[in-house]
Structures are given as structure tokens and as C-alpha cells.
Short mmCIF file of N, CA, C and O in Angstrom, two decimals:
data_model
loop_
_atom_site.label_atom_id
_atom_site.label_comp_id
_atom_site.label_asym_id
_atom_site.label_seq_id
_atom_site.Cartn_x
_atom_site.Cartn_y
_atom_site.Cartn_z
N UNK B 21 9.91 5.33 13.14
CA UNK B 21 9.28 4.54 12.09
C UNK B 21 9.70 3.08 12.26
O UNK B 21 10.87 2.70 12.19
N UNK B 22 8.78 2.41 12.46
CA UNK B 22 8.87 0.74 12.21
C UNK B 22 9.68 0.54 10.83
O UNK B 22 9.53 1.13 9.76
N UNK B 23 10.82 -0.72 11.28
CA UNK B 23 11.51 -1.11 9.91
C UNK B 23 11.10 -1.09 8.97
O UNK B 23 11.61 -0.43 8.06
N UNK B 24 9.83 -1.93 8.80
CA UNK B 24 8.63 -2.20 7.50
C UNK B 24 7.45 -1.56 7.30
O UNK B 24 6.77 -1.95 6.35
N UNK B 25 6.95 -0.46 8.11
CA UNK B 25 6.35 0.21 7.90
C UNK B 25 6.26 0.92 6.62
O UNK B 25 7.25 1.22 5.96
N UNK B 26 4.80 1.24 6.21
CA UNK B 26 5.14 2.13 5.33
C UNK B 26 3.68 3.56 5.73
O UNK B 26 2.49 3.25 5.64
N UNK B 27 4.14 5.01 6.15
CA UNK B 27 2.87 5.90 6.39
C UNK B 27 2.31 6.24 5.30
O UNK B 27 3.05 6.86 4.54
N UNK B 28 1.03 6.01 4.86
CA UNK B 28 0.22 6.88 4.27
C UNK B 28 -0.88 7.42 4.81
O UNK B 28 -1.74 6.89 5.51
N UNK B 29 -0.78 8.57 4.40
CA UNK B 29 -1.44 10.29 5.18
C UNK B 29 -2.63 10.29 3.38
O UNK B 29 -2.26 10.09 2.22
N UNK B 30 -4.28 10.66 4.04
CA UNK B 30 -5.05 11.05 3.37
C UNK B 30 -5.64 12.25 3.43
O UNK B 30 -5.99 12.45 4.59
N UNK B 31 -5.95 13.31 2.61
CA UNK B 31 -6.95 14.62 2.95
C UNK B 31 -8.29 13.80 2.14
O UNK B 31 -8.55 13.42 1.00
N UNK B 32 -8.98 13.81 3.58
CA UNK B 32 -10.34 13.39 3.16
C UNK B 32 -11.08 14.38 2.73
O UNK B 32 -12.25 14.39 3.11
N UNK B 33 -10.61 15.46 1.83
CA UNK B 33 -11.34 16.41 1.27
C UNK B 33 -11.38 15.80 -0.29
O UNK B 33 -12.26 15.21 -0.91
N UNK B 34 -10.19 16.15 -0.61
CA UNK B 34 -9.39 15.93 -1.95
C UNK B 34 -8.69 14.61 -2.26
O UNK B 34 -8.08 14.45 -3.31
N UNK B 35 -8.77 13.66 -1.31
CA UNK B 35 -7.89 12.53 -1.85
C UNK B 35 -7.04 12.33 -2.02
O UNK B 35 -6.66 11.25 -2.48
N UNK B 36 -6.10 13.54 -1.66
CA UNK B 36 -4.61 13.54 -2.27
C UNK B 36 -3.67 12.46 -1.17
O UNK B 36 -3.90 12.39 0.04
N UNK B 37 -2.99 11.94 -1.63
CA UNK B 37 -2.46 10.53 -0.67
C UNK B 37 -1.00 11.22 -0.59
O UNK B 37 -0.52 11.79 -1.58
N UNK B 38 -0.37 11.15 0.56
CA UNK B 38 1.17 11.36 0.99
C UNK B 38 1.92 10.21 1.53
O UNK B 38 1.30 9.40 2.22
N UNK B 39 3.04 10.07 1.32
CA UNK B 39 3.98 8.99 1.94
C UNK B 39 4.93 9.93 2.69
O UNK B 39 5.56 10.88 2.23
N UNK B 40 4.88 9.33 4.26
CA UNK B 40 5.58 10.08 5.00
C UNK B 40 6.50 8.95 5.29
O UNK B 40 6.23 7.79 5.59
N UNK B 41 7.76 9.59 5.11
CA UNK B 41 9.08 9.31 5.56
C UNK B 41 9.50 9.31 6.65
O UNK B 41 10.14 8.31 6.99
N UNK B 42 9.28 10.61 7.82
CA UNK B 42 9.77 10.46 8.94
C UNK B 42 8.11 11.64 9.86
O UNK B 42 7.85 12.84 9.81
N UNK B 43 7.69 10.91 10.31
CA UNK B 43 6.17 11.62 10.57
C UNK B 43 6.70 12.51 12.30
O UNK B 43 7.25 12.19 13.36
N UNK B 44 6.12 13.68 11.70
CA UNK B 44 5.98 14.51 13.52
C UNK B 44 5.34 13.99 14.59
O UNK B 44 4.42 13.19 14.48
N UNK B 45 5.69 14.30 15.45
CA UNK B 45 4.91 13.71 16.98
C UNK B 45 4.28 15.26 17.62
O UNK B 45 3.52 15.42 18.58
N UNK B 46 4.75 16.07 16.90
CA UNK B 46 3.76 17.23 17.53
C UNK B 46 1.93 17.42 17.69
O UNK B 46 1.20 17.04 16.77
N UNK B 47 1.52 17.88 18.64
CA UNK B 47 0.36 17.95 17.98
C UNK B 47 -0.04 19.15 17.13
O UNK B 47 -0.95 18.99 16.32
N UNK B 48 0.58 20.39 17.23
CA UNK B 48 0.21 21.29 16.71
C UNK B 48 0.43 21.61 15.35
O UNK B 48 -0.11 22.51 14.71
N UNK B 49 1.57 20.49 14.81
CA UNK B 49 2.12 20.56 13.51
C UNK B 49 1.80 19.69 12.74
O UNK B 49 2.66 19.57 11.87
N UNK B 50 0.88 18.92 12.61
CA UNK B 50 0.17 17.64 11.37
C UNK B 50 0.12 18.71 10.12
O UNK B 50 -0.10 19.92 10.06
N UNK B 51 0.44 17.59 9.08
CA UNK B 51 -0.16 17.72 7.84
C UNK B 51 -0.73 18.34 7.24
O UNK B 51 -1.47 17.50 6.72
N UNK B 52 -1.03 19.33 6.81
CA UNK B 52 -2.43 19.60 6.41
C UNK B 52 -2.48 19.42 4.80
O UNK B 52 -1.44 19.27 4.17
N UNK B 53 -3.67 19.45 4.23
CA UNK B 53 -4.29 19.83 2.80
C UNK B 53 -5.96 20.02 3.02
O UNK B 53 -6.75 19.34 3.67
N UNK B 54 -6.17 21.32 2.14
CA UNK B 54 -7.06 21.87 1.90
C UNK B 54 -8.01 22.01 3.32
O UNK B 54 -9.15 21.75 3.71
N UNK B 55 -6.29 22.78 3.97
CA UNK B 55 -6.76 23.23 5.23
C UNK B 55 -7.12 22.62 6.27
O UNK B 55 -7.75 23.44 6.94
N UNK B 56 -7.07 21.49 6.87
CA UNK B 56 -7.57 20.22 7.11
C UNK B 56 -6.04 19.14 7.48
O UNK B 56 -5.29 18.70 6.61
N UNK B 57 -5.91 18.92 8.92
CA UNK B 57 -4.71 17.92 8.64
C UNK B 57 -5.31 16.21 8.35
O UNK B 57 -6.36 15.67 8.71
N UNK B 58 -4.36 15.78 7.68
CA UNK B 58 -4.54 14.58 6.54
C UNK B 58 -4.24 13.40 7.99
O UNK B 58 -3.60 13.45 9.03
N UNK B 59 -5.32 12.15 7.14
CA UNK B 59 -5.40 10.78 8.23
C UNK B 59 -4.51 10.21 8.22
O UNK B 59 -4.00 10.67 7.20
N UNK B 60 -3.67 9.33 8.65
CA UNK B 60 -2.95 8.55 8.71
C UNK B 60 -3.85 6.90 8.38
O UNK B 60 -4.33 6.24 9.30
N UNK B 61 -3.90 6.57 7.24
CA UNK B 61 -4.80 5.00 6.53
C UNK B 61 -3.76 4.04 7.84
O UNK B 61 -2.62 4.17 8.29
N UNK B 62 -4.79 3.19 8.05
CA UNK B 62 -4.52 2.11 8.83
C UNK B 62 -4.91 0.80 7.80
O UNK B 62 -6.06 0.59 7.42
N UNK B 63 -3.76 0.01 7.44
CA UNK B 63 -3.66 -1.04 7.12
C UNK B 63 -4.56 -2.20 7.40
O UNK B 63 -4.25 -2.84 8.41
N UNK B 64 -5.81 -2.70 6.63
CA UNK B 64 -6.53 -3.42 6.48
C UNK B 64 -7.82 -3.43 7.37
O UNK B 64 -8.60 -4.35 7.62
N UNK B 65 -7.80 -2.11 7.78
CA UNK B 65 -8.73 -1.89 8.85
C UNK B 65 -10.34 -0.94 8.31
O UNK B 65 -11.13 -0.31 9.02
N UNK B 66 -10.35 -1.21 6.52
CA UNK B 66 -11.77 -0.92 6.11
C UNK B 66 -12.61 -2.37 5.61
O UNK B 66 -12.37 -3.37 4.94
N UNK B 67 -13.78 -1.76 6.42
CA UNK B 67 -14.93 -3.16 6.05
C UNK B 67 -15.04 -3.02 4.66
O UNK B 67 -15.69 -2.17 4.06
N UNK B 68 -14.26 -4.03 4.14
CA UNK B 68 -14.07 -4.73 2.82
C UNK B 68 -13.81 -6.13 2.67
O UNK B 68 -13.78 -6.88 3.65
N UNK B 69 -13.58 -6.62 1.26
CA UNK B 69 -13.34 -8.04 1.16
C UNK B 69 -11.78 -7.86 1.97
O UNK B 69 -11.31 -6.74 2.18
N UNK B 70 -11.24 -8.82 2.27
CA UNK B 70 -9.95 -9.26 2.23
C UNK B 70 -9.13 -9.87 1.32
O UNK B 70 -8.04 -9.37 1.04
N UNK B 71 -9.58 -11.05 0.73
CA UNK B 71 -9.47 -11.50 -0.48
C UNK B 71 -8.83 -11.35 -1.78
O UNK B 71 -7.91 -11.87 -2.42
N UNK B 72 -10.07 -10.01 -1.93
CA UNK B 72 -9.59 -9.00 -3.03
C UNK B 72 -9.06 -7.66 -3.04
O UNK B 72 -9.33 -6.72 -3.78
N UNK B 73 -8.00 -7.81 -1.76
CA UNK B 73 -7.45 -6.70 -1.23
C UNK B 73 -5.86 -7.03 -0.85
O UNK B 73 -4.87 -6.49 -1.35
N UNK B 74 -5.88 -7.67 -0.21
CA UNK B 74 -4.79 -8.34 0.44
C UNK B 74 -3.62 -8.78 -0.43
O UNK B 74 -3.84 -9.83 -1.03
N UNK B 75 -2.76 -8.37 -0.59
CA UNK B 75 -1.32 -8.93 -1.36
C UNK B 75 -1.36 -10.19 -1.27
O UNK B 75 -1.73 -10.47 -0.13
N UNK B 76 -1.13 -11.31 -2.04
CA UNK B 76 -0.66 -12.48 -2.04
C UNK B 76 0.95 -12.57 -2.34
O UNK B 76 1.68 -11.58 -2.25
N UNK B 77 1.30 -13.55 -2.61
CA UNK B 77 2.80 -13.52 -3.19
C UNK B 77 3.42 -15.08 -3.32
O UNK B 77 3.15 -16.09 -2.68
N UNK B 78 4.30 -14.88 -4.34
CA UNK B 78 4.72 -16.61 -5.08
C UNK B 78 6.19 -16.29 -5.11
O UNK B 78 6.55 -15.50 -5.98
N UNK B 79 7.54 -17.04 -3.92
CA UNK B 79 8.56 -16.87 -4.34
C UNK B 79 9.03 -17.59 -5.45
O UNK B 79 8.62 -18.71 -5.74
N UNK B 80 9.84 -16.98 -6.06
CA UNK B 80 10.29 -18.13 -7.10
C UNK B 80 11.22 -17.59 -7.54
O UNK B 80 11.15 -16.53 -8.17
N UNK B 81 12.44 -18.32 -7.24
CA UNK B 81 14.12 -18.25 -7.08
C UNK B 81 14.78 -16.72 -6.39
O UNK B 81 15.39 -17.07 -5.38
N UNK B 82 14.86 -15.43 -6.52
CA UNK B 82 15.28 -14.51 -5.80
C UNK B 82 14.10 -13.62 -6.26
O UNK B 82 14.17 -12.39 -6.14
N UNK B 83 13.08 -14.19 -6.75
CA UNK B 83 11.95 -12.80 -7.12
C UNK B 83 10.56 -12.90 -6.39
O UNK B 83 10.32 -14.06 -6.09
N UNK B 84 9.55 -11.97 -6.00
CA UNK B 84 8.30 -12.41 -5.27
C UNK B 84 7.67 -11.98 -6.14
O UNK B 84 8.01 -10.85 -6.49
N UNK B 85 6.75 -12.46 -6.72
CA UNK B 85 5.29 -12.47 -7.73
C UNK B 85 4.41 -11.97 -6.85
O UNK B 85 4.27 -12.51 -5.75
N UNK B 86 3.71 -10.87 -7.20
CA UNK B 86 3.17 -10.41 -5.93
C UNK B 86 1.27 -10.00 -6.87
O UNK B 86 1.23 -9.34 -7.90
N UNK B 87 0.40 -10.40 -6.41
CA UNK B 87 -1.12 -10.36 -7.11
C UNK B 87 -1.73 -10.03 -6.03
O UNK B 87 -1.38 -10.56 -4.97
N UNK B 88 -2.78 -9.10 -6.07
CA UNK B 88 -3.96 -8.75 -5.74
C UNK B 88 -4.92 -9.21 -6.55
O UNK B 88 -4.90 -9.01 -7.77
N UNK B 89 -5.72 -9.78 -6.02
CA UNK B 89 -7.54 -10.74 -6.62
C UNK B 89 -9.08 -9.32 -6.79
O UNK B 89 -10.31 -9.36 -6.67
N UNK B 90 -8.10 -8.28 -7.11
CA UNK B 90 -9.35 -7.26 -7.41
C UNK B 90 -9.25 -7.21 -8.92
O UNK B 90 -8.41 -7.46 -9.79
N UNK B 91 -10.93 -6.60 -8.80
CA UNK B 91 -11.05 -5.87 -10.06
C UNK B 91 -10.29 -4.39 -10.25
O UNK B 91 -10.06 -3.63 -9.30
N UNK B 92 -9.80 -4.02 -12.15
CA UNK B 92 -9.08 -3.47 -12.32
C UNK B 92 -9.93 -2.11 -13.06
O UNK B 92 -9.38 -1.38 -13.89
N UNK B 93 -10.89 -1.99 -12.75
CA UNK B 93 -11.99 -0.76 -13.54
C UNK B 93 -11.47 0.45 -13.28
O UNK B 93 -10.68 0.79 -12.40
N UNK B 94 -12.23 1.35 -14.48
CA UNK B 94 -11.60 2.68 -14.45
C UNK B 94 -12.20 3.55 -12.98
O UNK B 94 -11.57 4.56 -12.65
N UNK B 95 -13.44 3.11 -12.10
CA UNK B 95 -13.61 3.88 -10.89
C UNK B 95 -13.34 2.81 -9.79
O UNK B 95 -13.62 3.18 -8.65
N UNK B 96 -12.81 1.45 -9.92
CA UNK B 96 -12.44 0.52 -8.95
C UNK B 96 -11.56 0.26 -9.07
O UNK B 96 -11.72 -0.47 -10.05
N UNK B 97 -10.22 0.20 -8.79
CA UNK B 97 -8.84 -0.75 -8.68
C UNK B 97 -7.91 -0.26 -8.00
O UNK B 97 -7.96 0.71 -7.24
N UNK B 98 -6.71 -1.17 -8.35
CA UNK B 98 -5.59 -1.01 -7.30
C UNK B 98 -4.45 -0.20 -7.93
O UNK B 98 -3.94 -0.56 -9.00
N UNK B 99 -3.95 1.13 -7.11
CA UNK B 99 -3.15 2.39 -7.38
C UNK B 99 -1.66 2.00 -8.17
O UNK B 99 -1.07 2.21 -9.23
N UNK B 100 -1.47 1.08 -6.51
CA UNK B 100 -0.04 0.29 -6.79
C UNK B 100 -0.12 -0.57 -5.46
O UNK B 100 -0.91 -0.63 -4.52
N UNK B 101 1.16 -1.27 -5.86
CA UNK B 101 1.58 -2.30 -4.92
C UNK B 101 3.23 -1.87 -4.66
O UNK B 101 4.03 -1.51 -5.52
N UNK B 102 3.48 -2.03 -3.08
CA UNK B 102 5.09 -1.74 -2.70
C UNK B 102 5.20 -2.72 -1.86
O UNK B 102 4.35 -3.29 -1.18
N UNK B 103 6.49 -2.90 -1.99
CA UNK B 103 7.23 -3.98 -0.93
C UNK B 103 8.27 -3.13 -0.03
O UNK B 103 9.16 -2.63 -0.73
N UNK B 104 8.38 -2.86 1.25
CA UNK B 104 8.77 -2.59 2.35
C UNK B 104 9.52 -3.36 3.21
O UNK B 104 9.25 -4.42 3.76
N UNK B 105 10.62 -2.59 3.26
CA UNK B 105 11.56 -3.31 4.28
C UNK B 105 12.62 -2.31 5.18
O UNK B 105 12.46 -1.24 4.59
N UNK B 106 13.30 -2.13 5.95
CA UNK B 106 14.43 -1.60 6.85
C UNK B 106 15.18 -0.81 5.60
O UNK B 106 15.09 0.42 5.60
N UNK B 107 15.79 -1.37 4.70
CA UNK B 107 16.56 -0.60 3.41
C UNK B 107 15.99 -0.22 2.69
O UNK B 107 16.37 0.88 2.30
N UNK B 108 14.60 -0.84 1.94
CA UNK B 108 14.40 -1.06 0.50
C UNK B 108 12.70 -0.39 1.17
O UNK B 108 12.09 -0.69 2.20
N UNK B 109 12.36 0.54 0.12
CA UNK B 109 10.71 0.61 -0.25
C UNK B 109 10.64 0.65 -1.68
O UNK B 109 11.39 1.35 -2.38
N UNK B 110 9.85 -0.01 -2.05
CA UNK B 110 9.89 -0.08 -4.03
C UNK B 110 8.26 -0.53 -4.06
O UNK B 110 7.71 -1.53 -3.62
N UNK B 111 7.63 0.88 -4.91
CA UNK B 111 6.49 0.77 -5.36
C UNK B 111 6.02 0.65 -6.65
O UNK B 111 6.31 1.70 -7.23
N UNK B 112 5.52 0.00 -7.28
CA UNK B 112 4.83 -0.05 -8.92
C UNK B 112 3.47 0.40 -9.03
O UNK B 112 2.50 -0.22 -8.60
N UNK B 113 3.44 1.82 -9.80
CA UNK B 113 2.55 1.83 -10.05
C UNK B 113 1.79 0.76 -11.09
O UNK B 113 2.39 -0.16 -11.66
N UNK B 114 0.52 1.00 -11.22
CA UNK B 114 -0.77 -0.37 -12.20
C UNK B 114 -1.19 0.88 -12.67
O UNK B 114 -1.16 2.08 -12.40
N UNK B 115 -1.78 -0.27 -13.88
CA UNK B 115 -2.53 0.61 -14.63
C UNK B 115 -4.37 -0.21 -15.08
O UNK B 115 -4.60 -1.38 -15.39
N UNK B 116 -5.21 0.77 -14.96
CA UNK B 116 -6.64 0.28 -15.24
C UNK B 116 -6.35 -0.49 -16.54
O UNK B 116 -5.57 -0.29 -17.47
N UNK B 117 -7.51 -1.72 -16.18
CA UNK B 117 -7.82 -2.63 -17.26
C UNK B 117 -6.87 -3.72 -17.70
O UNK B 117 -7.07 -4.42 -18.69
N UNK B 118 -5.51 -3.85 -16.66
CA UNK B 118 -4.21 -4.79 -16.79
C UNK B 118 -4.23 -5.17 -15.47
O UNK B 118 -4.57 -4.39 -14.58
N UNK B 119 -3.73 -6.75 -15.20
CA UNK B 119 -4.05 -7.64 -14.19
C UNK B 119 -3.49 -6.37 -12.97
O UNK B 119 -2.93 -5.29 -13.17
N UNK B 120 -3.92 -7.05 -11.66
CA UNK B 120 -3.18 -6.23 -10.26
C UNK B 120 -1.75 -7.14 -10.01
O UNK B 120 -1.84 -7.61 -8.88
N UNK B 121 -0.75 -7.47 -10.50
CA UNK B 121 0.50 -7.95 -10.30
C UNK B 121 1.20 -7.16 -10.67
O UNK B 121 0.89 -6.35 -11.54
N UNK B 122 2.69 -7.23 -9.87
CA UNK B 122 3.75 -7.04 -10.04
C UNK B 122 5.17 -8.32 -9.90
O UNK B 122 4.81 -9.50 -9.95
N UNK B 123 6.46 -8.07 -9.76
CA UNK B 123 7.41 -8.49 -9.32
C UNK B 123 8.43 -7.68 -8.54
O UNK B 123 8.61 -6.50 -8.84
N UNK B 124 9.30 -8.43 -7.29
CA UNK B 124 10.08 -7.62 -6.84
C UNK B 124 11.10 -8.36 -6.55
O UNK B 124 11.04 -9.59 -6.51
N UNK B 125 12.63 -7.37 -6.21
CA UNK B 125 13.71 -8.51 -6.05
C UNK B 125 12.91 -9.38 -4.20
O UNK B 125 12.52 -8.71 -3.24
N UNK B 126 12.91 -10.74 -4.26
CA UNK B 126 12.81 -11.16 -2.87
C UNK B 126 13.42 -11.19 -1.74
O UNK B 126 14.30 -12.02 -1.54
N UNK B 127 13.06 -10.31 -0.82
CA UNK B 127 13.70 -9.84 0.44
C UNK B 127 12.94 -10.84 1.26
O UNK B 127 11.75 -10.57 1.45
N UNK B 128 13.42 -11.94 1.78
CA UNK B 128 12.75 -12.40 3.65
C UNK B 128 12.60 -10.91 4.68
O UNK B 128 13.34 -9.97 4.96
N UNK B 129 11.06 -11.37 5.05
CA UNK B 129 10.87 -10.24 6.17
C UNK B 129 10.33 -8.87 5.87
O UNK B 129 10.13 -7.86 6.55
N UNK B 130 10.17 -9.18 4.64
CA UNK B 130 9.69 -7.52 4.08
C UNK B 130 8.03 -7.70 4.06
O UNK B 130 7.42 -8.76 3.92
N UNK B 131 7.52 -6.48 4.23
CA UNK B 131 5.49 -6.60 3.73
C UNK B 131 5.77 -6.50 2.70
O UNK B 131 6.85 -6.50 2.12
N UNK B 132 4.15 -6.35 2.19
CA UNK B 132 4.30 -5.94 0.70
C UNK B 132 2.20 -4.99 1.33
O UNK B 132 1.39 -5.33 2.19
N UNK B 133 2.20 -3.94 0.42
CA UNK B 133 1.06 -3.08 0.46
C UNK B 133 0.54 -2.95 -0.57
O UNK B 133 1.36 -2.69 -1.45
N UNK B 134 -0.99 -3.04 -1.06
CA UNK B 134 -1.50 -2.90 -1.64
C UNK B 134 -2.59 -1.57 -1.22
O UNK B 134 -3.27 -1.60 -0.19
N UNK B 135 -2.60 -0.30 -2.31
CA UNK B 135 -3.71 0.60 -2.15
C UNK B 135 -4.67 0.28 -3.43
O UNK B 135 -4.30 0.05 -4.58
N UNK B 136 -5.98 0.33 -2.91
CA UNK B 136 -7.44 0.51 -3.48
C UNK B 136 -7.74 1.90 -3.67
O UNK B 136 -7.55 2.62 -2.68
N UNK B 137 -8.11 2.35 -4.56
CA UNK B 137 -8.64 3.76 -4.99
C UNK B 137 -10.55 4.07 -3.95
O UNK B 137 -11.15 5.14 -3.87
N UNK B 138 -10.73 3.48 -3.69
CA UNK B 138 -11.98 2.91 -2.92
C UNK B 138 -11.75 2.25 -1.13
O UNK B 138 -12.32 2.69 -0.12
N UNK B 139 -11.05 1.44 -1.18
CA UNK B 139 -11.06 0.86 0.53
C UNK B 139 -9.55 0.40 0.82
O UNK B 139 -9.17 -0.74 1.07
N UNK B 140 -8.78 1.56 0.71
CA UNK B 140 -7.84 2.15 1.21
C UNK B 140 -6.64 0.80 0.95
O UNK B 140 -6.35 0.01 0.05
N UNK B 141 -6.15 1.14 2.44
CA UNK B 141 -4.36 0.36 2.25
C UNK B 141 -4.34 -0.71 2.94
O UNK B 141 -4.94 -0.88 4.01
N UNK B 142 -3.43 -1.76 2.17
CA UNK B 142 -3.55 -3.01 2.84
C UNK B 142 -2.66 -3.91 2.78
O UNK B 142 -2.28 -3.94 1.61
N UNK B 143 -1.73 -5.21 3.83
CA UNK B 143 -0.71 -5.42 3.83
C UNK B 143 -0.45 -6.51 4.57
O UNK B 143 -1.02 -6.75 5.64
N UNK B 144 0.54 -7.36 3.97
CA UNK B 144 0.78 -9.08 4.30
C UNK B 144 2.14 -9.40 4.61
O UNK B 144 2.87 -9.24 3.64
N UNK B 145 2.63 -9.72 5.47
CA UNK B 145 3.98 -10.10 5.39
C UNK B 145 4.76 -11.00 4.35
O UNK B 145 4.28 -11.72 3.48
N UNK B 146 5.94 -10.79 4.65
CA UNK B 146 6.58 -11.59 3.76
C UNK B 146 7.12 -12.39 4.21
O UNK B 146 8.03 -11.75 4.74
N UNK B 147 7.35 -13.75 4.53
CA UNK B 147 8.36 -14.78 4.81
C UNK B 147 9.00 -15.68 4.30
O UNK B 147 9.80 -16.33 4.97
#
């Protein structure tokens, strides 16, 4: 696993989303749900806006202000937002109909990920 990585695994049946910690290299042993082994989401790689996808972020003194520019509707918005690093993964969940921000302690060097309930996972460095 990459320092800052973070895996998320989808069953494109059911939707059910996994965070893998330490992922197999077998082939015979993937994932499965509902019978079916689950995708591995690739980071910013669905034809979508960017814009209104993409983590932004505002340091300010040891904390990162961290906003996504989407809408927050009950069949469109954003799940949560995590910040990723070598030590630290810390995710917040959101909730429909309240802005897409969070805060986190500020780590140099960490991403930060944003998931869409709609056009998947997506992610900006931190510097």
C-alpha cells in the first residue's frame, strides 16, 4: 500500500463500498459481494465535473478546511471526505442538505478524498 493511498473496493451490484487496508495480490482470492468480486474506484478517473468533485483546502494555523463545490441533495452528494497519510486516515462522514466541508488536524503531504454517491472517488494533494 502507497503511504497515502487510500483502497476503495465497489460491488457494482449493490453498492456496498469497502475500505481495504491491506489488499490481496492473488488472483483467485478478490473480494467478493453478491457473488461478484468488488472494483477497486480509481481516483478521479469518472467523466464528471472536476470542480465539483475535487477536494479543495484552506490551511489556517495547524488545521486544513477542506470543501467540496457539490451539490448536497438527497439522490446527489458527497458520502464523506478523508484525509490520508503514512500514520493518520481520518474520515467525516456529511450529511444531505449541510454544506460538503469538513476540518482536519494539518498534516504536510497528506491527500485528502472526496466520495460522490453518483461519480465515485476523488483526490488532491496536500502541501
Amino acid at each position: 500500500v502507497m503511504k497515502n493511498e487510500l483502497i476503495i473496493k465497489k460491488c457494482l451490484k449493490c453498492g456496498a463500498l469497502f475500505e481495504v487496508i491491506n489488499d490481496c495480490k492473488c488472483d483467485e482470492c478478490q473480494i467478493k459481494c453478491c457473488d461478484e468480486p468488488v472494483r477497486e474506484l480509481i481516483p478521479n478517473s469518472i467523466d464528471a465535473s472536476f470542480e465539483k468533485h475535487v477536494p479543495t483546502y484552506e490551511i489556517i494555523n495547524d488545521e486544513i478546511y477542506v470543501k467540496v463545490n457539490h451539490v448536497m441533495e438527497d439522490d446527489h452528494f458527497i458520502m464523506w471526505i478523508a484525509l490520508v497519510n503514512e500514520k493518520v486516515t481520518e474520515k467525516v462522514k456529511l450529511l444531505v442538505n449541510e454544506p460538503a466541508e469538513c476540518k482536519f488536524k494539518y498534516i504536510k503531504g497528506s491527500k485528502l478524498y472526496a466520495y460522490c454517491n453518483k461519480h465515485g472517488l476523488w483526490t488532491c494533494d496536500v502541501k
